[in-house]
Amino acid sequence: MKKKKKQGKKRKWLIPLAVVLLAAVVFSVLVGTKVIRINTLLAAGYPVQGIDVSHYQGEIDWAKMKQQGMDFAYIKATEGSAHEDKRFDKNWKEAKAAGMLCGAYHFFSFESEGAKQAEHFIKKVGDLKGSLIPVVDVEYYGKYAEIPPDVEKVRKELREMVGALEKKYGRKPMIYCTYSVYRKYLDGVFDEVPLWIRNVYYPPEDIGRKWTLWQYTDRAQLDGYQGEEKSIDCNVFQGEKGQLNNYVIQ
């Protein structure tokens, strides 16, 4: 009888242990296969939080953004050598009025010369004193997702744009990119340029270099905007709040 009781006790422990182990395995698989995104929990540990927006977010209540803990915002200004974001002027003015630390970003075109794109951005944005350094957003779009453009051509035009922006603002701009773009065009080539990396599945510790901003989600739901895009991109800065000032143009 005593032996049977011991076996019964063992079974009682084995069942919950098996359940816990199974749950851990399932969770690991879901994270590994990118079904579950754990970034929101992990990103909460960073003291400096921010958003990036374009006309897709529509009307934005910038005071509400600050109330929800957003310390900075990057606002889309231009794209290619001719396109302007239709809400840039309003977003820029109202975000500044609300006391938000702002930066402007440009969506890089694979079909335009880098110098012309820089000229277009500078003409639209103008003086950036007191604002964050500009950003060049480099990512695949349209047909280029399937047929990436020539490596040397992209690097040449990107160097021209980076150089023109540095000459104008006295600071190197930051480059935003996805992992695939980083590996193909930037790795080991633009190491002197601050990096804003996108990884919506896990922290970018495997990127192989220091990053400045990390876009950890494109599915955040915040209060205070009314556009056709229901989600908003959220980011963290690698550093303390005071260190973010190192990226402000003086």
Coordinates of N, CA and C in Angstrom, one line a residue, residues 11 20 31 43 46 61 81 101 104 108-109 113 123 131 137 139 151 160 164 168 216 238:
R11 N 3.0 10.6 -9.7 CA 2.1 10.9 -10.9 C 1.6 12.4 -10.7
V20 N 3.7 22.0 -17.9 CA 4.6 23.2 -18.0 C 5.6 23.1 -19.1
V31 N 7.2 31.5 -30.8 CA 8.1 32.7 -30.9 C 9.0 32.5 -32.0
A43 N 10.5 45.5 -24.9 CA 10.8 46.9 -25.2 C 10.4 47.8 -24.0
Y46 N 13.0 49.6 -21.9 CA 13.8 50.8 -22.3 C 13.2 52.1 -21.9
D61 N -3.2 63.7 -32.2 CA -3.2 64.5 -31.0 C -1.9 64.3 -30.3
S81 N 12.6 62.0 -55.2 CA 13.1 63.3 -55.6 C 12.0 64.3 -55.8
L101 N 10.0 65.9 -29.0 CA 11.3 66.0 -29.7 C 11.1 65.3 -31.0
A104 N 12.8 64.4 -38.8 CA 12.2 64.2 -40.1 C 12.8 63.0 -40.8
F108 N 13.7 56.5 -49.1 CA 14.7 56.5 -50.1 C 14.1 55.7 -51.4
S109 N 14.3 56.3 -52.5 CA 13.9 55.7 -53.8 C 15.1 55.1 -54.5
E113 N 18.4 59.7 -58.1 CA 19.8 60.0 -57.6 C 19.8 60.5 -56.2
K123 N 15.1 71.0 -49.1 CA 14.2 72.1 -49.5 C 12.9 72.0 -48.8
S131 N 16.3 69.9 -33.5 CA 15.6 68.6 -33.9 C 16.5 67.5 -34.0
D137 N 15.2 56.4 -44.8 CA 14.5 55.1 -44.7 C 14.8 54.3 -45.9
E139 N 14.2 50.7 -47.6 CA 13.6 49.4 -47.5 C 13.0 49.0 -48.9
V151 N 23.6 46.2 -55.9 CA 24.2 46.6 -54.6 C 25.1 47.9 -54.8
E160 N 25.8 59.3 -51.6 CA 25.6 60.7 -52.1 C 24.6 61.4 -51.2
A164 N 25.4 64.6 -48.6 CA 24.8 65.9 -48.8 C 24.1 66.3 -47.6
K168 N 24.9 69.6 -45.1 CA 23.9 70.6 -44.8 C 23.7 70.8 -43.3
Y216 N 10.4 48.1 -32.8 CA 10.0 46.8 -32.3 C 8.6 46.3 -32.7
Q238 N 18.4 53.2 -27.7 CA 19.4 52.5 -26.8 C 20.2 53.5 -26.0

